[in-house]
Coordinates of C-alpha atoms in Angstrom, one line a residue:
M1 CA 0.1 0.2 0.0
N2 CA 3.0 2.4 0.8
Q3 CA 4.7 1.5 -2.3
L4 CA 1.3 2.7 -4.2
F5 CA 1.3 5.7 -2.7
E6 CA 5.0 6.3 -3.2
K7 CA 4.3 5.8 -6.7
L8 CA 1.5 8.1 -6.8
A9 CA 3.5 10.7 -5.2
G10 CA 6.4 10.6 -7.7
M11 CA 4.3 10.8 -10.5
T12 CA 4.6 14.0 -12.5
N13 CA 1.6 16.4 -13.2
G14 CA 1.2 15.2 -16.7
K15 CA 1.2 11.5 -15.9
A16 CA -1.1 11.9 -13.0
M17 CA -3.2 13.8 -15.4
V18 CA -3.2 11.2 -18.4
I19 CA -3.8 8.2 -15.6
G20 CA -6.8 10.4 -14.6
L21 CA -8.3 10.9 -17.8
F22 CA -8.0 7.3 -18.8
M23 CA -9.6 6.1 -15.3
G24 CA -12.5 8.8 -15.8
L25 CA -13.6 7.8 -19.2
A26 CA -13.1 4.0 -18.1
Y27 CA -15.9 5.0 -15.5
Y28 CA -17.9 7.2 -17.9
F29 CA -18.4 4.6 -20.6
A30 CA -18.3 1.4 -17.7
M31 CA -20.4 2.4 -14.9
Y32 CA -21.7 5.7 -15.3
D33 CA -25.2 6.5 -15.5
D34 CA -26.7 9.6 -16.9
G35 CA -30.2 8.9 -15.6
S36 CA -31.3 7.9 -19.2
A37 CA -32.4 4.5 -18.0
L38 CA -34.5 5.9 -14.7
T39 CA -35.7 8.3 -17.9
T40 CA -36.9 5.2 -19.8
Q41 CA -38.5 3.6 -17.1
I42 CA -40.5 6.8 -15.9
G43 CA -41.5 6.8 -19.3
V44 CA -42.8 3.2 -19.3
L45 CA -44.2 3.8 -15.9
N46 CA -46.1 6.9 -16.8
G47 CA -47.8 5.1 -20.1
Q48 CA -48.6 2.2 -17.8
L49 CA -50.4 4.4 -15.6
Q50 CA -52.1 6.5 -18.5
E51 CA -53.4 3.1 -19.8
A52 CA -54.7 2.0 -16.4
E53 CA -56.6 5.7 -15.8
T54 CA -58.2 5.1 -19.5
K55 CA -59.1 1.3 -18.7
K56 CA -60.6 3.1 -14.9
K57 CA -62.5 5.9 -16.7
D58 CA -63.8 3.0 -19.3
T59 CA -64.6 1.1 -16.3
E60 CA -66.7 4.0 -14.7
A61 CA -68.3 4.7 -17.7
T62 CA -69.5 1.3 -18.2
L63 CA -70.7 0.8 -14.5
Q64 CA -72.6 4.2 -15.1
E65 CA -74.1 3.0 -18.0
E66 CA -75.0 -0.5 -16.7
A67 CA -76.8 1.5 -13.6
R68 CA -78.5 3.7 -16.2
M69 CA -79.9 0.7 -18.2
K70 CA -80.8 -1.4 -14.8
D71 CA -82.9 2.2 -13.9
A72 CA -84.2 2.0 -17.5
V73 CA -85.5 -1.5 -17.6
G74 CA -87.0 -1.2 -13.9
K75 CA -89.1 1.7 -15.3
L76 CA -89.8 -0.1 -18.5
S77 CA -91.2 -2.7 -16.0
E78 CA -93.0 -0.7 -14.2
Q79 CA -94.5 0.6 -17.4
Y80 CA -95.2 -2.8 -18.4
A81 CA -97.0 -3.6 -15.2
F82 CA -99.3 -0.8 -15.5
I83 CA -100.3 -1.5 -19.1
A84 CA -100.8 -5.3 -18.6
K85 CA -103.5 -4.1 -15.9
K86 CA -105.2 -1.6 -18.7
L87 CA -104.8 -3.7 -21.6
P88 CA -105.0 -7.6 -20.9
S89 CA -104.0 -9.9 -23.5
E90 CA -107.1 -12.0 -22.9
L91 CA -110.6 -10.2 -22.1
K92 CA -114.1 -11.7 -22.8
S93 CA -117.5 -9.9 -23.3
S94 CA -119.0 -12.1 -20.6
D95 CA -116.1 -10.5 -18.1
M96 CA -117.3 -6.8 -19.9
I97 CA -120.8 -7.4 -18.9
R98 CA -119.6 -8.1 -15.3
G99 CA -118.0 -5.1 -15.0
I100 CA -121.1 -3.0 -16.4
D101 CA -123.4 -4.9 -14.0
S102 CA -120.8 -3.8 -11.1
V103 CA -120.6 0.1 -12.1
A104 CA -124.4 0.0 -12.9
K105 CA -124.9 -1.2 -9.0
M106 CA -122.4 1.0 -7.6
A107 CA -124.1 4.2 -9.4
G108 CA -127.6 2.9 -9.0
V109 CA -128.7 3.1 -12.4
S110 CA -131.4 0.2 -13.9
V111 CA -129.9 -1.7 -17.1
K112 CA -132.3 -2.0 -19.5
M113 CA -129.9 -3.7 -22.1
K114 CA -126.7 -5.3 -22.9
K115 CA -125.6 -6.4 -26.3
P116 CA -122.1 -7.1 -27.0
G117 CA -121.0 -6.1 -30.1
N118 CA -118.4 -6.8 -33.3
V119 CA -114.7 -6.7 -32.2
T120 CA -112.4 -4.1 -34.0
K121 CA -109.4 -4.7 -34.8
K122 CA -106.7 -2.0 -34.5
E123 CA -102.6 -2.6 -35.2
V124 CA -101.9 -2.7 -31.5
V125 CA -105.2 -3.5 -29.9
E126 CA -108.7 -4.4 -30.1
E127 CA -111.7 -2.8 -29.2
L128 CA -114.6 -4.8 -27.7
P129 CA -117.7 -3.1 -27.7
V130 CA -121.0 -3.5 -25.8
D131 CA -124.4 -1.7 -26.5
V132 CA -125.9 -0.8 -23.3
S133 CA -129.1 0.8 -22.6
L134 CA -130.0 2.1 -19.2
E135 CA -132.3 4.3 -16.7
G136 CA -131.4 6.8 -13.9
T137 CA -130.9 10.5 -13.0
Y138 CA -128.5 12.3 -14.1
A139 CA -126.1 12.1 -11.5
Q140 CA -126.5 8.5 -11.3
I141 CA -126.0 7.9 -15.2
A142 CA -123.0 10.6 -14.5
Q143 CA -121.5 8.3 -12.2
F144 CA -121.8 5.4 -14.5
V145 CA -119.7 6.7 -16.8
Y146 CA -117.3 8.0 -14.6
F147 CA -116.8 4.6 -12.9
T148 CA -116.8 3.0 -16.2
S149 CA -113.9 5.2 -17.2
N150 CA -112.0 4.5 -14.2
L151 CA -112.0 0.6 -14.4
E152 CA -108.6 -1.1 -13.7
R153 CA -108.6 -2.2 -17.6
L154 CA -108.7 0.5 -20.1
T155 CA -112.6 0.9 -20.8
R156 CA -114.6 4.2 -22.2
V157 CA -117.9 5.2 -23.1
L158 CA -118.4 6.1 -26.5
N159 CA -121.4 7.2 -29.0
F160 CA -124.0 7.6 -26.2
S161 CA -127.4 10.0 -25.9
L162 CA -128.9 11.0 -23.3
A163 CA -133.2 11.4 -23.5
A164 CA -136.1 12.2 -21.4
P165 CA -139.4 10.6 -21.5
M166 CA -141.8 13.1 -23.4
D167 CA -144.7 11.9 -21.8
D168 CA -143.9 12.6 -18.0
P169 CA -140.7 14.4 -16.8
N170 CA -140.8 12.5 -13.6
K171 CA -139.5 9.6 -15.3
P172 CA -135.9 8.5 -15.0
L173 CA -133.5 9.9 -18.1
R174 CA -133.2 6.8 -20.6
F175 CA -129.0 6.6 -21.8
E176 CA -127.8 4.6 -24.7
G177 CA -124.4 4.2 -26.0
Q178 CA -121.3 2.0 -25.9
V179 CA -119.3 0.7 -23.7
V180 CA -115.9 0.1 -25.3
S181 CA -113.0 -2.2 -23.4
Y182 CA -109.6 -2.5 -25.0
K183 CA -107.1 -5.6 -24.9
L184 CA -103.5 -6.4 -26.5
A185 CA -103.9 -7.4 -30.1
P186 CA -102.2 -11.2 -30.9
E187 CA -99.3 -10.9 -32.4
P188 CA -99.6 -11.2 -36.3
E189 CA -98.2 -15.0 -37.3
K190 CA -95.2 -14.8 -39.5
T191 CA -95.8 -16.9 -42.7
D192 CA -92.4 -18.5 -43.5
K193 CA -91.8 -18.4 -47.0
P194 CA -89.5 -21.3 -48.9
Q195 CA -86.6 -19.9 -50.4
G196 CA -86.5 -19.6 -54.1
Q197 CA -90.2 -19.0 -54.3
T198 CA -91.7 -15.7 -55.4
P199 CA -95.0 -15.1 -53.9

């Protein structure tokens, strides 16, 4: 160790400078790190972080869309349940006549005639009319119309007339009209034509 120090102490400034320069170059090329490797790693990590942020935003957007869709499906289900009550898929004239009798009893009118009419098919619904003739006071007939319009299933009173008897003003008023209920029309049957044939 002492010999090394003696040699170093005995060197001239030029030699020391040359040896120092060689050692500096060897260190620079062999071991020196100017931070470029760290910069590269930081760039890679930043890229991965941006990808993760993008995925996070996409996931949040997907979750929000899923929540919105669930809410929309829930609302549609409620609306369908409401429409299914108002527009049943099955409805018979006998059910309508029972409903008319029930409403007439609540209103206090006297039913003189009930005659089911022909079913009218529309694009989405079918109309089931019942011709009705009844007697009662103005208030009773108004209640009949009101109760009929507020039945659970969709029902309307159409084409009605109200007449007072000519011979005796004390007799009850006469109401004639149609009570129309609606039901969902069945889906049209699809006709599958064999390929290659023209209609």
